[in-house]
mmCIF file of C-alpha atoms in Angstrom:
data_model
loop_
_atom_site.group_PDB
_atom_site.id
_atom_site.type_symbol
_atom_site.label_atom_id
_atom_site.label_comp_id
_atom_site.label_asym_id
_atom_site.label_seq_id
_atom_site.Cartn_x
_atom_site.Cartn_y
_atom_site.Cartn_z
ATOM 1 C CA MET A 1324 10.555 -5.442 -5.123
ATOM 2 C CA ALA A 1325 9.610 -2.379 -2.798
ATOM 3 C CA GLU A 1326 12.254 -1.476 0.008
ATOM 4 C CA ILE A 1327 10.874 -3.041 3.129
ATOM 5 C CA TYR A 1328 12.005 -1.144 6.220
ATOM 6 C CA ALA A 1329 12.109 -3.214 9.696
ATOM 7 C CA THR A 1330 12.485 -0.467 11.649
ATOM 8 C CA PRO A 1331 10.455 2.664 12.085
ATOM 9 C CA VAL A 1332 11.091 5.695 9.891
ATOM 10 C CA HIS A 1333 10.520 9.314 9.559
ATOM 11 C CA VAL A 1334 9.066 10.233 6.293
ATOM 12 C CA ALA A 1335 10.097 13.960 5.225
ATOM 13 C CA ASN A 1336 8.641 15.745 2.222
ATOM 14 C CA ALA A 1337 9.135 19.179 0.636
ATOM 15 C CA ALA A 1338 6.711 22.036 0.346
ATOM 16 C CA ALA A 1339 7.362 25.011 -1.965
ATOM 17 C CA PRO A 1340 9.893 27.499 -0.430
ATOM 18 C CA GLY A 1341 8.059 29.605 2.021
ATOM 19 C CA GLN A 1342 4.847 27.288 2.423
ATOM 20 C CA PRO A 1343 4.156 25.457 5.524
ATOM 21 C CA MET A 1344 3.429 21.484 5.359
ATOM 22 C CA ALA A 1345 -0.442 20.531 4.929
ATOM 23 C CA LEU A 1346 0.354 18.236 7.750
ATOM 24 C CA SER A 1347 3.294 17.569 9.669
ATOM 25 C CA VAL A 1348 3.130 14.794 12.554
ATOM 26 C CA HIS A 1349 6.441 14.742 15.008
ATOM 27 C CA GLN A 1350 6.830 11.905 17.649
ATOM 28 C CA VAL A 1351 3.150 11.271 18.035
ATOM 29 C CA LYS A 1352 2.437 8.723 20.500
ATOM 30 C CA LYS A 1353 -0.962 7.684 21.838
ATOM 31 C CA LEU A 1354 -1.508 5.473 25.145
ATOM 32 C CA TYR A 1355 -4.864 4.198 26.339
ATOM 33 C CA GLY A 1356 -5.692 2.610 29.370
ATOM 34 C CA SER A 1357 -4.638 3.410 33.083
ATOM 35 C CA ARG A 1358 -0.905 2.580 34.654
ATOM 36 C CA ASP A 1359 -1.676 -1.126 35.065
ATOM 37 C CA SER A 1360 -3.090 -1.945 31.793
ATOM 38 C CA ILE A 1361 -1.643 0.321 28.950
ATOM 39 C CA THR A 1362 -2.239 -0.043 25.376
ATOM 40 C CA GLN A 1363 0.136 1.961 22.853
ATOM 41 C CA ALA A 1364 -1.590 2.559 19.782
ATOM 42 C CA LEU A 1365 0.960 4.952 18.361
ATOM 43 C CA ASP A 1366 4.764 4.811 18.961
ATOM 44 C CA GLY A 1367 6.591 7.820 17.861
ATOM 45 C CA VAL A 1368 4.996 8.438 14.464
ATOM 46 C CA SER A 1369 6.345 11.123 12.186
ATOM 47 C CA PHE A 1370 5.759 12.375 8.845
ATOM 48 C CA ASP A 1371 4.707 14.841 6.530
ATOM 49 C CA VAL A 1372 2.390 15.982 3.819
ATOM 50 C CA ALA A 1373 3.049 18.686 1.340
ATOM 51 C CA PRO A 1374 0.060 20.571 -0.240
ATOM 52 C CA GLY A 1375 -1.480 19.005 -2.961
ATOM 53 C CA GLU A 1376 -0.640 15.429 -1.962
ATOM 54 C CA PHE A 1377 -3.137 12.380 -1.763
ATOM 55 C CA VAL A 1378 -1.393 10.176 0.570
ATOM 56 C CA GLY A 1379 -2.829 6.645 1.396
ATOM 57 C CA VAL A 1380 -2.511 5.316 4.999
ATOM 58 C CA MET A 1381 -2.657 1.440 5.259
ATOM 59 C CA GLY A 1382 -1.670 -1.246 8.155
ATOM 60 C CA PRO A 1383 -3.303 -4.252 9.651
ATOM 61 C CA SER A 1384 -6.162 -4.320 11.921
ATOM 62 C CA GLY A 1385 -5.027 -2.993 15.123
ATOM 63 C CA SER A 1386 -2.310 -1.394 13.806
ATOM 64 C CA GLY A 1387 -2.982 2.153 14.839
ATOM 65 C CA LYS A 1388 -4.116 3.784 11.597
ATOM 66 C CA THR A 1389 -7.454 4.726 12.653
ATOM 67 C CA THR A 1390 -6.074 6.049 15.978
ATOM 68 C CA LEU A 1391 -3.887 8.280 13.813
ATOM 69 C CA LEU A 1392 -6.599 9.498 11.578
ATOM 70 C CA ASN A 1393 -8.476 10.284 14.960
ATOM 71 C CA CYS A 1394 -5.585 12.549 16.242
ATOM 72 C CA VAL A 1395 -5.355 14.112 13.276
ATOM 73 C CA SER A 1396 -8.911 14.780 13.117
ATOM 74 C CA THR A 1397 -8.809 16.304 16.615
ATOM 75 C CA ILE A 1398 -11.437 13.292 17.645
ATOM 76 C CA ASP A 1399 -8.906 11.832 19.959
ATOM 77 C CA LYS A 1400 -5.764 13.765 21.596
ATOM 78 C CA VAL A 1401 -2.283 12.696 21.320
ATOM 79 C CA THR A 1402 -0.604 11.319 24.481
ATOM 80 C CA SER A 1403 2.723 13.340 23.365
ATOM 81 C CA GLY A 1404 4.262 14.555 20.234
ATOM 82 C CA GLN A 1405 2.939 17.393 18.029
ATOM 83 C CA ILE A 1406 0.610 17.604 14.775
ATOM 84 C CA MET A 1407 0.886 21.043 12.684
ATOM 85 C CA VAL A 1408 -1.684 21.551 9.723
ATOM 86 C CA ASP A 1409 -0.890 24.457 7.715
ATOM 87 C CA GLY A 1410 1.768 25.408 10.014
ATOM 88 C CA HIS A 1411 -0.537 25.610 13.351
ATOM 89 C CA ASP A 1412 -0.087 23.359 16.054
ATOM 90 C CA ILE A 1413 -3.372 21.802 16.555
ATOM 91 C CA THR A 1414 -2.115 19.528 19.440
ATOM 92 C CA SER A 1415 -2.351 22.814 21.826
ATOM 93 C CA LEU A 1416 -5.696 24.240 20.897
ATOM 94 C CA SER A 1417 -8.461 24.916 22.952
ATOM 95 C CA LYS A 1418 -11.892 23.187 22.983
ATOM 96 C CA ARG A 1419 -13.354 26.280 21.366
ATOM 97 C CA ALA A 1420 -10.386 26.609 18.871
ATOM 98 C CA LEU A 1421 -10.344 23.238 18.059
ATOM 99 C CA ALA A 1422 -14.302 23.153 16.672
ATOM 100 C CA LYS A 1423 -13.328 26.029 14.565
ATOM 101 C CA PHE A 1424 -10.245 24.527 13.447
ATOM 102 C CA ARG A 1425 -12.425 21.218 12.520
ATOM 103 C CA ARG A 1426 -14.977 23.677 10.634
ATOM 104 C CA ASP A 1427 -12.697 25.937 8.645
ATOM 105 C CA GLU A 1428 -9.803 23.712 7.894
ATOM 106 C CA LEU A 1429 -11.013 20.074 7.614
ATOM 107 C CA GLY A 1430 -13.157 18.103 5.053
ATOM 108 C CA PHE A 1431 -14.230 14.721 6.035
ATOM 109 C CA ILE A 1432 -15.038 11.912 3.947
ATOM 110 C CA PHE A 1433 -16.647 8.806 6.003
ATOM 111 C CA GLN A 1434 -17.251 5.384 5.229
ATOM 112 C CA ASP A 1435 -21.113 5.426 5.844
ATOM 113 C CA PHE A 1436 -21.382 8.805 4.084
ATOM 114 C CA ASN A 1437 -22.813 10.940 7.338
ATOM 115 C CA LEU A 1438 -24.903 12.668 5.115
ATOM 116 C CA LEU A 1439 -28.490 14.115 7.094
ATOM 117 C CA ASP A 1440 -31.500 12.267 5.795
ATOM 118 C CA THR A 1441 -33.912 15.394 6.228
ATOM 119 C CA LEU A 1442 -31.679 17.396 3.731
ATOM 120 C CA ASN A 1443 -31.101 17.222 -0.048
ATOM 121 C CA GLY A 1444 -27.980 16.879 -1.768
ATOM 122 C CA MET A 1445 -27.990 20.532 -2.070
ATOM 123 C CA GLU A 1446 -28.443 21.361 1.461
ATOM 124 C CA ASN A 1447 -26.016 18.806 2.631
ATOM 125 C CA ILE A 1448 -22.939 20.037 0.788
ATOM 126 C CA ALA A 1449 -24.327 23.709 1.543
ATOM 127 C CA LEU A 1450 -23.919 22.865 5.310
ATOM 128 C CA ALA A 1451 -20.195 23.163 5.236
ATOM 129 C CA LEU A 1452 -20.574 26.742 3.935
ATOM 130 C CA THR A 1453 -23.611 28.070 5.919
ATOM 131 C CA ILE A 1454 -22.014 27.017 9.455
ATOM 132 C CA LYS A 1455 -19.267 29.121 8.023
ATOM 133 C CA HIS A 1456 -22.064 32.021 7.231
ATOM 134 C CA VAL A 1457 -21.037 32.270 3.826
ATOM 135 C CA PRO A 1458 -23.512 34.469 2.276
ATOM 136 C CA PRO A 1459 -26.660 32.413 0.416
ATOM 137 C CA ALA A 1460 -25.789 33.619 -3.096
ATOM 138 C CA GLU A 1461 -22.157 32.375 -2.478
ATOM 139 C CA VAL A 1462 -23.246 29.367 -1.358
ATOM 140 C CA ALA A 1463 -25.889 28.482 -4.212
ATOM 141 C CA ARG A 1464 -22.761 29.160 -6.797
ATOM 142 C CA ARG A 1465 -19.996 27.026 -4.789
ATOM 143 C CA VAL A 1466 -22.614 24.215 -4.663
ATOM 144 C CA GLN A 1467 -23.738 24.300 -8.076
ATOM 145 C CA GLU A 1468 -19.916 24.548 -9.351
ATOM 146 C CA ILE A 1469 -18.886 21.728 -6.902
ATOM 147 C CA ALA A 1470 -21.661 19.441 -8.008
ATOM 148 C CA GLN A 1471 -21.017 20.063 -11.896
ATOM 149 C CA THR A 1472 -17.412 19.621 -11.269
ATOM 150 C CA LEU A 1473 -17.838 15.836 -9.238
ATOM 151 C CA GLY A 1474 -20.894 15.067 -11.388
ATOM 152 C CA VAL A 1475 -23.742 15.050 -8.533
ATOM 153 C CA ALA A 1476 -25.912 17.864 -10.178
ATOM 154 C CA GLU A 1477 -28.399 15.824 -11.127
ATOM 155 C CA VAL A 1478 -29.111 14.673 -7.150
ATOM 156 C CA LEU A 1479 -28.937 17.822 -5.871
ATOM 157 C CA GLY A 1480 -32.604 18.018 -5.547
ATOM 158 C CA LYS A 1481 -32.794 14.326 -3.943
ATOM 159 C CA TYR A 1482 -32.580 13.136 -0.539
ATOM 160 C CA PRO A 1483 -29.989 10.422 0.475
ATOM 161 C CA SER A 1484 -32.649 7.684 0.612
ATOM 162 C CA GLN A 1485 -33.242 8.184 -3.108
ATOM 163 C CA MET A 1486 -29.438 8.070 -4.346
ATOM 164 C CA SER A 1487 -27.316 5.163 -5.056
ATOM 165 C CA GLY A 1488 -24.094 4.681 -3.033
ATOM 166 C CA GLY A 1489 -21.956 6.039 -5.155
ATOM 167 C CA GLN A 1490 -24.088 9.075 -5.644
ATOM 168 C CA LYS A 1491 -24.419 9.532 -1.750
ATOM 169 C CA GLN A 1492 -20.348 9.129 -1.370
ATOM 170 C CA ARG A 1493 -19.759 12.009 -4.060
ATOM 171 C CA VAL A 1494 -22.229 14.232 -2.316
ATOM 172 C CA ALA A 1495 -20.060 13.753 0.983
ATOM 173 C CA ALA A 1496 -16.775 14.534 -1.203
ATOM 174 C CA ALA A 1497 -18.472 17.400 -2.599
ATOM 175 C CA ARG A 1498 -19.433 18.728 1.104
ATOM 176 C CA ALA A 1499 -15.686 17.991 2.037
ATOM 177 C CA ILE A 1500 -14.067 20.236 -0.506
ATOM 178 C CA VAL A 1501 -16.652 22.970 -1.065
ATOM 179 C CA GLY A 1502 -15.246 24.719 1.908
ATOM 180 C CA ASP A 1503 -11.849 24.800 0.775
ATOM 181 C CA PRO A 1504 -10.150 22.919 3.436
ATOM 182 C CA LYS A 1505 -6.458 22.817 3.979
ATOM 183 C CA LEU A 1506 -7.046 18.982 4.568
ATOM 184 C CA ILE A 1507 -9.435 16.246 3.471
ATOM 185 C CA LEU A 1508 -9.541 13.214 5.807
ATOM 186 C CA ALA A 1509 -11.159 10.004 4.301
ATOM 187 C CA ASP A 1510 -11.794 7.032 6.128
ATOM 188 C CA GLU A 1511 -12.517 4.163 4.691
ATOM 189 C CA PRO A 1512 -14.246 5.753 1.656
ATOM 190 C CA THR A 1513 -14.866 3.052 -0.586
ATOM 191 C CA GLY A 1514 -15.944 0.488 2.348
ATOM 192 C CA ALA A 1515 -19.672 0.626 1.715
ATOM 193 C CA LEU A 1516 -19.807 0.546 -1.903
ATOM 194 C CA ASP A 1517 -19.974 -1.779 -4.868
ATOM 195 C CA SER A 1518 -16.654 -1.972 -6.924
ATOM 196 C CA ARG A 1519 -17.978 -0.014 -9.575
ATOM 197 C CA SER A 1520 -19.265 2.967 -7.034
ATOM 198 C CA ALA A 1521 -15.919 2.530 -5.476
ATOM 199 C CA ALA A 1522 -14.050 3.151 -8.833
ATOM 200 C CA VAL A 1523 -16.137 6.226 -9.567
ATOM 201 C CA LEU A 1524 -15.215 7.606 -6.171
ATOM 202 C CA LEU A 1525 -11.640 7.114 -6.514
ATOM 203 C CA GLU A 1526 -11.460 8.421 -9.890
ATOM 204 C CA THR A 1527 -13.416 11.610 -8.162
ATOM 205 C CA LEU A 1528 -10.706 11.681 -5.090
ATOM 206 C CA GLU A 1529 -7.697 11.546 -7.634
ATOM 207 C CA MET A 1530 -9.403 14.463 -9.943
ATOM 208 C CA MET A 1531 -10.176 16.443 -6.716
ATOM 209 C CA ASN A 1532 -6.269 16.150 -6.070
ATOM 210 C CA ALA A 1533 -4.704 16.528 -9.599
ATOM 211 C CA SER A 1534 -7.291 19.158 -10.860
ATOM 212 C CA MET A 1535 -8.535 21.069 -7.715
ATOM 213 C CA GLY A 1536 -5.215 20.720 -5.859
ATOM 214 C CA ALA A 1537 -6.901 18.971 -2.759
ATOM 215 C CA THR A 1538 -4.499 17.696 0.018
ATOM 216 C CA ILE A 1539 -6.246 14.309 1.026
ATOM 217 C CA MET A 1540 -5.274 11.532 3.552
ATOM 218 C CA MET A 1541 -7.022 8.408 3.139
ATOM 219 C CA VAL A 1542 -7.145 5.654 5.654
ATOM 220 C CA THR A 1543 -7.943 2.269 3.610
ATOM 221 C CA HIS A 1544 -7.638 -1.420 4.080
ATOM 222 C CA ASP A 1545 -7.765 -1.777 0.181
ATOM 223 C CA SER A 1546 -4.571 -2.107 -2.031
ATOM 224 C CA TYR A 1547 -6.678 -1.144 -5.168
ATOM 225 C CA ALA A 1548 -8.147 2.027 -3.418
ATOM 226 C CA ALA A 1549 -4.635 2.858 -2.205
ATOM 227 C CA SER A 1550 -3.337 2.609 -6.003
ATOM 228 C CA PHE A 1551 -4.968 5.958 -6.866
ATOM 229 C CA THR A 1552 -3.016 7.979 -4.441
ATOM 230 C CA ASN A 1553 0.587 9.690 -4.779
ATOM 231 C CA ARG A 1554 2.384 7.873 -1.905
ATOM 232 C CA VAL A 1555 1.160 5.073 0.677
ATOM 233 C CA LEU A 1556 2.382 5.184 4.227
ATOM 234 C CA PHE A 1557 2.235 1.527 6.067
ATOM 235 C CA ILE A 1558 1.814 1.296 9.745
ATOM 236 C CA LYS A 1559 2.404 -1.701 11.815
ATOM 237 C CA ASP A 1560 2.127 -2.033 15.742
ATOM 238 C CA GLY A 1561 1.866 1.691 16.126
ATOM 239 C CA ARG A 1562 5.034 2.779 13.986
ATOM 240 C CA LEU A 1563 5.563 3.805 10.731
ATOM 241 C CA PHE A 1564 6.635 0.914 8.592
ATOM 242 C CA ASN A 1565 7.123 1.764 5.444
ATOM 243 C CA GLU A 1566 6.181 4.340 2.429
ATOM 244 C CA ILE A 1567 6.160 3.871 -1.281
ATOM 245 C CA ARG A 1568 5.821 6.723 -3.532
ATOM 246 C CA ARG A 1569 3.996 6.382 -6.918
ATOM 247 C CA GLY A 1570 6.096 8.950 -9.016
ATOM 248 C CA SER A 1571 5.429 8.018 -12.855
ATOM 249 C CA MET A 1572 4.757 4.800 -12.416
ATOM 250 C CA PRO A 1573 1.758 3.517 -14.096
ATOM 251 C CA ARG A 1574 -1.249 2.649 -11.530
ATOM 252 C CA GLU A 1575 -1.145 -1.055 -12.042
ATOM 253 C CA GLU A 1576 2.522 -1.007 -11.324
ATOM 254 C CA PHE A 1577 1.866 0.928 -7.989
ATOM 255 C CA PHE A 1578 -0.833 -1.495 -7.285
ATOM 256 C CA ALA A 1579 1.718 -4.526 -7.593
ATOM 257 C CA ARG A 1580 4.345 -2.698 -5.271
ATOM 258 C CA ILE A 1581 1.625 -1.901 -2.635
ATOM 259 C CA MET A 1582 0.825 -5.826 -2.883
ATOM 260 C CA GLU A 1583 4.444 -6.734 -2.085
ATOM 261 C CA VAL A 1584 4.501 -4.783 1.115
ATOM 262 C CA VAL A 1585 0.895 -5.753 1.986
ATOM 263 C CA SER A 1586 1.961 -9.377 1.697
ATOM 264 C CA PHE A 1587 5.029 -8.883 3.529
ATOM 265 C CA LEU A 1588 2.785 -7.665 6.322
ATOM 266 C CA GLY A 1589 0.797 -10.744 6.446
ATOM 267 C CA GLY A 1590 -1.819 -10.259 4.122
ATOM 268 C CA GLU A 1591 -4.070 -8.643 6.783
ATOM 269 C CA VAL A 1592 -4.867 -5.758 4.369
ATOM 270 C CA GLY A 1593 -5.442 -6.067 0.633
ATOM 271 C CA HIS A 1594 -7.881 -5.660 -2.058
ATOM 272 C CA ALA A 1595 -11.251 -5.896 -1.234
ATOM 273 C CA ALA A 1596 -13.353 -8.242 -2.883
#
């Protein structure tokens, strides 16, 4: 059985010598509310993600996992603590620097796709490059290349309304990685998909990580989705509660280990039907 931690843990990792961590979260706290009514969403969370890792974050509703994602993505500000991305402290950036950081260093995959309905697949993927002022010829080459790799070349001329849910999500994945970000953040990416489309997307993310070297942090409530990652962090009551590393385990065994922790947490997270 997976070891269950009853107290907060710091999850350390190892990058190559001389290479910064893709993500380092150190003693992060996040408080909401006023003096008379304070909610502590995160309570001293610390962990590292090495370049090229695919990490899942799980926890019951209200555990703080979405708050953590929002802080890493700079949508929300930490109350205290430090978040480093590729060796840069993002908790101390100015508003203008934060906008540049999100544009240049992060890729996003959302549950509801967040594709622009008035743009076709090619234009949606290209958006991540055009806002960086990449030359048009280079944009076209890179979009075609990533579309072929992720299996969405046939929908480049289609608008989101003409795509299936799985195609939309893979276009969103292509948009997230085409700009070569330091970190891809996936927020419940399979939540709006049927089981077959979800499996295809998860295999796509797994391939992006294994073959393209993408560093991915995915927040999910689904143990099946989490079983595609290299490592799963569990959050409970705003604290890092446990972690499981896949190592050389077959995915089925890793899934079973994840489910053991889920059961310990009370079954509030689990395999989506």
